[in-house]
Amino acid sequence: MNEPRRGNARRALAAVVVGLLAFAGTAEAQDGSAGSGRAGSYIGAFAGPGSMDVRMTDIDGFTAANGVPGQTFEYDDTGLAVGAVAGRHFRLGSVQLLFEADAAFGGLPAVARQVDPVGLDETAAMELHWVGTARLGARRSLGRFGVFVAGGVSVAGISNSFTDLDEGADGRMQVDPDDSFDERPTRVGWVAGAGIETPVAGAWTLRLEGLYNDFGETLHQAENRLGVNAGVCGPAGLPSPCRYAFDERLALLRLVLVRRLGR
C-alpha cells in the first residue's frame, strides 16, 4: 500500500471522528454524565498495553532448510498504545446505546527471529503503526458503574516484511532484495470489546476496557526474478515469485479518561 493511500485512510478516520463531534455538538443532549448512560457526547484519551499475534504461512516452501510448502510460523510481541476517543450515548426506547470512534498509535512489533533455525539468515516481521475503529454497542447501568459491549469495523496500517541474508562477494552477510520484501498495506477487519466505567469527578469518567481486532489474512510475495535465482521457489522449482500469507490479530487493554461535552 503506497503512502497516498495510507494518507487517505488516515484522513477518512479523522473525518469519522470530526463528523461524530459535529453531530454531538448539534444534537439535543440530556443532562447526565458519561458514566450515567443518559444521552450525551464525550471525548477522551487512553493508554494501555497491546499484543500482536501473527501467523505467517510459507505457501510455496521457499523458507528455511526443509522447504515444506504450507509451513506456518507463529510469533507475537507486546507494546504500548496511546490514542484518543470520541463518542455519544443515546437511547432507543429503554435500551442504552453508544456509538464510538477511536484512533491509537504506538508501534507494536512482532518478529520471528528464527524462521530458518539452521541457517539463521531469514527473518519475518510485522509492525502495527496505527489502528482506528468505529463501534456500536449496548450499555447497562449498575449503580455508579456502567458496563458495555461494542463491536464494529477496524482499520490499521501494518508493515509486513521478510528478510533473507546472503553472503556477498566480500564475505559479509547482506540483504538479498530478490528474496525479501517490505510492504505496508492498510488493513480492514472487525473489532469487538467490553468494558466498565464509573464517574470520578464532575464531568470526568474513568473506564477500563479490552478490545480484540482481527485483520484477517493478506498475501505478499518476494520477487524471485528468473535471472537471479533461476526462478526456483520451493521444492517443485516453480518459476514464479514466492508467496507468503500473514494473518494478524491485536488484543488491546486500555485505561480511558473520558470527559462529558456540553451541560
CSV table of C-alpha atoms in Angstrom, one decimal:
chain,number,residue,atom,x,y,z
A,1,MET,CA,0.0,0.0,0.0
A,2,ASN,CA,1.6,3.3,-1.1
A,3,GLU,CA,1.8,6.5,1.0
A,4,PRO,CA,-1.1,8.4,-0.7
A,5,ARG,CA,-3.5,5.5,0.0
A,6,ARG,CA,-2.3,5.3,3.6
A,7,GLY,CA,-2.8,9.0,4.0
A,8,ASN,CA,-6.4,8.7,2.5
A,9,ALA,CA,-7.2,6.1,5.1
A,10,ARG,CA,-6.0,8.3,8.0
A,11,ARG,CA,-7.9,11.3,6.7
A,12,ALA,CA,-11.1,9.1,6.4
A,13,LEU,CA,-10.6,8.0,10.0
A,14,ALA,CA,-10.2,11.6,11.1
A,15,ALA,CA,-13.3,12.6,9.2
A,16,VAL,CA,-15.3,10.0,11.1
A,17,VAL,CA,-14.2,11.5,14.5
A,18,VAL,CA,-14.8,15.1,13.3
A,19,GLY,CA,-18.2,14.1,12.0
A,20,LEU,CA,-19.1,12.4,15.2
A,21,LEU,CA,-18.1,15.5,17.2
A,22,ALA,CA,-20.1,17.8,14.9
A,23,PHE,CA,-23.2,15.6,15.3
A,24,ALA,CA,-22.6,15.6,19.1
A,25,GLY,CA,-22.4,19.4,19.1
A,26,THR,CA,-25.7,19.9,17.2
A,27,ALA,CA,-27.8,17.1,18.7
A,28,GLU,CA,-30.1,17.7,21.7
A,29,ALA,CA,-28.4,16.3,24.9
A,30,GLN,CA,-29.9,15.4,28.2
A,31,ASP,CA,-28.4,16.3,31.5
A,32,GLY,CA,-26.2,13.5,32.9
A,33,SER,CA,-22.6,12.2,33.0
A,34,ALA,CA,-20.8,9.9,30.5
A,35,GLY,CA,-21.0,7.2,33.2
A,36,SER,CA,-24.8,7.5,33.7
A,37,GLY,CA,-25.9,6.1,30.3
A,38,ARG,CA,-28.0,9.2,29.6
A,39,ALA,CA,-27.8,10.8,26.2
A,40,GLY,CA,-24.7,12.8,25.8
A,41,SER,CA,-21.4,13.2,23.9
A,42,TYR,CA,-17.9,12.7,25.2
A,43,ILE,CA,-14.2,12.7,24.2
A,44,GLY,CA,-11.3,11.1,25.9
A,45,ALA,CA,-7.7,9.8,25.8
A,46,PHE,CA,-6.3,6.4,26.5
A,47,ALA,CA,-3.2,4.3,27.0
A,48,GLY,CA,-2.5,0.6,27.6
A,49,PRO,CA,-0.7,-2.5,26.5
A,50,GLY,CA,-1.3,-4.2,23.2
A,51,SER,CA,-0.3,-7.6,22.0
A,52,MET,CA,0.1,-8.6,18.3
A,53,ASP,CA,-0.5,-12.2,17.3
A,54,VAL,CA,0.9,-13.1,13.9
A,55,ARG,CA,0.9,-16.3,11.8
A,56,MET,CA,2.9,-16.4,8.6
A,57,THR,CA,2.4,-19.2,6.1
A,58,ASP,CA,5.2,-20.0,3.6
A,59,ILE,CA,2.8,-21.1,0.8
A,60,ASP,CA,5.5,-22.3,-1.7
A,61,GLY,CA,8.0,-23.7,0.7
A,62,PHE,CA,10.8,-21.3,-0.1
A,63,THR,CA,11.7,-20.5,3.5
A,64,ALA,CA,14.0,-22.5,5.8
A,65,ALA,CA,16.2,-25.5,5.2
A,66,ASN,CA,13.4,-28.1,4.7
A,67,GLY,CA,11.4,-26.1,2.2
A,68,VAL,CA,8.0,-27.5,3.1
A,69,PRO,CA,5.1,-25.8,1.3
A,70,GLY,CA,2.4,-24.5,3.6
A,71,GLN,CA,4.7,-24.4,6.7
A,72,THR,CA,3.5,-21.9,9.3
A,73,PHE,CA,5.4,-19.7,11.7
A,74,GLU,CA,3.6,-18.1,14.7
A,75,TYR,CA,5.0,-15.1,16.7
A,76,ASP,CA,3.8,-12.3,18.9
A,77,ASP,CA,5.0,-9.3,20.9
A,78,THR,CA,3.6,-6.6,23.1
A,79,GLY,CA,3.9,-2.8,23.2
A,80,LEU,CA,2.2,0.4,24.5
A,81,ALA,CA,-0.6,2.1,22.5
A,82,VAL,CA,-1.9,5.6,23.1
A,83,GLY,CA,-4.8,7.4,21.4
A,84,ALA,CA,-8.0,9.4,21.5
A,85,VAL,CA,-11.7,8.5,21.5
A,86,ALA,CA,-14.9,10.3,20.8
A,87,GLY,CA,-18.5,9.0,21.2
A,88,ARG,CA,-22.1,9.5,22.2
A,89,HIS,CA,-24.5,7.7,24.5
A,90,PHE,CA,-28.2,7.7,23.4
A,91,ARG,CA,-31.3,5.8,24.0
A,92,LEU,CA,-33.6,3.7,21.8
A,93,GLY,CA,-36.6,3.1,23.9
A,94,SER,CA,-35.4,1.5,27.1
A,95,VAL,CA,-32.1,0.4,25.6
A,96,GLN,CA,-28.9,2.4,26.3
A,97,LEU,CA,-26.7,2.5,23.2
A,98,LEU,CA,-23.4,4.0,22.3
A,99,PHE,CA,-21.5,5.0,19.1
A,100,GLU,CA,-17.8,5.5,19.4
A,101,ALA,CA,-14.8,6.1,17.2
A,102,ASP,CA,-11.1,6.0,18.2
A,103,ALA,CA,-7.6,6.1,16.9
A,104,ALA,CA,-4.5,4.5,18.5
A,105,PHE,CA,-0.8,5.0,17.7
A,106,GLY,CA,2.5,3.5,19.0
A,107,GLY,CA,4.5,0.9,17.0
A,108,LEU,CA,3.6,-2.6,18.1
A,109,PRO,CA,6.2,-5.0,16.6
A,110,ALA,CA,6.3,-8.8,16.2
A,111,VAL,CA,9.3,-10.6,14.9
A,112,ALA,CA,10.0,-14.3,14.1
A,113,ARG,CA,13.8,-14.4,14.7
A,114,GLN,CA,14.4,-17.9,13.6
A,115,VAL,CA,12.3,-18.7,10.5
A,116,ASP,CA,15.3,-20.8,9.4
A,117,PRO,CA,16.7,-22.5,12.6
A,118,VAL,CA,19.6,-23.9,10.5
A,119,GLY,CA,20.9,-21.0,8.5
A,120,LEU,CA,19.6,-18.3,10.9
A,121,ASP,CA,19.5,-16.0,7.9
A,122,GLU,CA,15.8,-15.4,7.4
A,123,THR,CA,13.6,-13.2,9.4
A,124,ALA,CA,9.8,-12.4,9.2
A,125,ALA,CA,8.5,-9.3,10.9
A,126,MET,CA,5.4,-7.1,11.2
A,127,GLU,CA,4.7,-3.7,12.9
A,128,LEU,CA,1.4,-2.1,13.7
A,129,HIS,CA,1.7,1.7,13.1
A,130,TRP,CA,-1.8,2.9,13.8
A,131,VAL,CA,-5.3,1.5,14.2
A,132,GLY,CA,-8.8,3.1,14.2
A,133,THR,CA,-12.2,1.7,15.0
A,134,ALA,CA,-15.8,2.7,14.7
A,135,ARG,CA,-18.1,0.7,17.0
A,136,LEU,CA,-21.8,0.4,18.0
A,137,GLY,CA,-22.7,-1.1,21.4
A,138,ALA,CA,-25.1,-1.5,24.2
A,139,ARG,CA,-24.7,-0.3,27.8
A,140,ARG,CA,-26.3,-1.1,31.2
A,141,SER,CA,-26.1,1.0,34.4
A,142,LEU,CA,-25.3,-0.8,37.7
A,143,GLY,CA,-25.4,1.9,40.3
A,144,ARG,CA,-22.4,4.2,39.9
A,145,PHE,CA,-20.9,1.8,37.4
A,146,GLY,CA,-21.8,1.1,33.8
A,147,VAL,CA,-20.9,-2.0,31.7
A,148,PHE,CA,-20.9,-2.1,28.0
A,149,VAL,CA,-20.1,-4.2,24.9
A,150,ALA,CA,-19.5,-2.9,21.4
A,151,GLY,CA,-18.3,-4.1,18.0
A,152,GLY,CA,-17.7,-2.8,14.5
A,153,VAL,CA,-15.1,-2.0,11.9
A,154,SER,CA,-11.3,-1.8,12.5
A,155,VAL,CA,-8.8,-0.2,10.1
A,156,ALA,CA,-5.0,-0.4,10.6
A,157,GLY,CA,-1.6,0.5,9.0
A,158,ILE,CA,0.6,-2.6,9.2
A,159,SER,CA,4.1,-3.4,7.9
A,160,ASN,CA,4.8,-6.9,6.8
A,161,SER,CA,8.3,-7.9,5.8
A,162,PHE,CA,10.5,-10.9,5.1
A,163,THR,CA,14.3,-10.5,5.0
A,164,ASP,CA,16.8,-13.0,3.6
A,165,LEU,CA,20.5,-12.6,4.2
A,166,ASP,CA,23.1,-14.0,1.8
A,167,GLU,CA,26.9,-13.9,1.8
A,168,GLY,CA,28.3,-11.2,-0.5
A,169,ALA,CA,31.4,-11.1,-2.5
A,170,ASP,CA,33.3,-9.6,0.4
A,171,GLY,CA,32.2,-12.5,2.7
A,172,ARG,CA,29.8,-10.4,4.7
A,173,MET,CA,26.1,-11.1,5.1
A,174,GLN,CA,23.8,-8.7,3.3
A,175,VAL,CA,20.1,-8.4,2.4
A,176,ASP,CA,19.1,-10.2,-0.8
A,177,PRO,CA,16.5,-7.8,-2.2
A,178,ASP,CA,15.3,-10.5,-4.7
A,179,ASP,CA,14.2,-12.8,-1.9
A,180,SER,CA,13.0,-10.1,0.5
A,181,PHE,CA,10.1,-7.7,0.7
A,182,ASP,CA,8.7,-4.9,2.9
A,183,GLU,CA,5.1,-3.8,2.3
A,184,ARG,CA,2.8,-1.6,4.3
A,185,PRO,CA,-0.9,-2.3,3.4
A,186,THR,CA,-3.9,-0.7,5.0
A,187,ARG,CA,-5.9,-3.5,6.6
A,188,VAL,CA,-9.6,-3.6,7.2
A,189,GLY,CA,-11.1,-6.1,9.8
A,190,TRP,CA,-13.5,-6.3,12.7
A,191,VAL,CA,-13.3,-5.4,16.3
A,192,ALA,CA,-15.2,-6.4,19.5
A,193,GLY,CA,-14.8,-5.3,23.1
A,194,ALA,CA,-16.2,-4.8,26.5
A,195,GLY,CA,-15.6,-2.6,29.5
A,196,ILE,CA,-16.6,-1.0,32.7
A,197,GLU,CA,-16.8,2.7,33.6
A,198,THR,CA,-17.5,4.9,36.6
A,199,PRO,CA,-17.7,8.7,37.2
A,200,VAL,CA,-14.7,10.1,39.1
A,201,ALA,CA,-15.2,13.9,39.4
A,202,GLY,CA,-17.7,16.3,37.8
A,203,ALA,CA,-17.8,15.7,34.0
A,204,TRP,CA,-15.0,13.1,34.2
A,205,THR,CA,-15.4,9.3,33.9
A,206,LEU,CA,-12.7,6.6,34.2
A,207,ARG,CA,-13.1,3.5,32.0
A,208,LEU,CA,-11.3,0.1,31.7
A,209,GLU,CA,-11.9,-1.9,28.6
A,210,GLY,CA,-10.5,-4.6,26.3
A,211,LEU,CA,-10.6,-4.7,22.5
A,212,TYR,CA,-9.9,-7.5,20.1
A,213,ASN,CA,-9.1,-6.7,16.5
A,214,ASP,CA,-8.9,-9.3,13.7
A,215,PHE,CA,-7.5,-8.2,10.4
A,216,GLY,CA,-7.7,-11.5,8.5
A,217,GLU,CA,-5.1,-12.6,6.0
A,218,THR,CA,-3.1,-10.8,3.3
A,219,LEU,CA,-0.9,-12.2,0.6
A,220,HIS,CA,2.7,-10.9,-0.1
A,221,GLN,CA,5.5,-12.2,-2.3
A,222,ALA,CA,9.2,-12.0,-2.8
A,223,GLU,CA,10.0,-11.1,-6.4
A,224,ASN,CA,12.4,-14.1,-7.0
A,225,ARG,CA,13.4,-13.0,-10.5
A,226,LEU,CA,14.2,-15.7,-13.0
A,227,GLY,CA,17.7,-14.3,-13.8
A,228,VAL,CA,18.8,-14.2,-10.2
A,229,ASN,CA,17.7,-17.4,-8.5
A,230,ALA,CA,16.7,-19.3,-11.7
A,231,GLY,CA,13.1,-18.7,-10.6
A,232,VAL,CA,13.2,-21.6,-8.2
A,233,CYS,CA,10.5,-21.3,-5.5
A,234,GLY,CA,10.0,-24.3,-3.2
A,235,PRO,CA,10.8,-28.0,-3.8
A,236,ALA,CA,8.8,-28.1,-7.1
A,237,GLY,CA,11.2,-25.5,-8.6
A,238,LEU,CA,8.3,-23.3,-9.9
A,239,PRO,CA,9.4,-20.3,-12.0
A,240,SER,CA,7.4,-17.8,-10.0
A,241,PRO,CA,7.5,-15.3,-7.1
A,242,CYS,CA,7.5,-16.9,-3.7
A,243,ARG,CA,4.2,-16.2,-1.8
A,244,TYR,CA,3.7,-15.6,1.9
A,245,ALA,CA,0.4,-15.1,3.8
A,246,PHE,CA,0.2,-13.0,7.0
A,247,ASP,CA,-2.7,-13.5,9.4
A,248,GLU,CA,-2.8,-10.8,12.2
A,249,ARG,CA,-4.7,-10.0,15.3
A,250,LEU,CA,-4.5,-7.3,18.0
A,251,ALA,CA,-5.6,-7.5,21.6
A,252,LEU,CA,-5.6,-4.2,23.5
A,253,LEU,CA,-6.3,-3.4,27.2
A,254,ARG,CA,-6.7,0.3,27.8
A,255,LEU,CA,-7.4,2.8,30.6
A,256,VAL,CA,-9.6,5.6,29.2
A,257,LEU,CA,-10.2,9.0,30.8
A,258,VAL,CA,-13.4,10.5,29.4
A,259,ARG,CA,-14.9,14.0,29.6
A,260,ARG,CA,-18.6,14.8,29.0
A,261,LEU,CA,-19.3,17.6,26.5
A,262,GLY,CA,-22.0,20.2,27.0
A,263,ARG,CA,-24.0,20.5,30.2
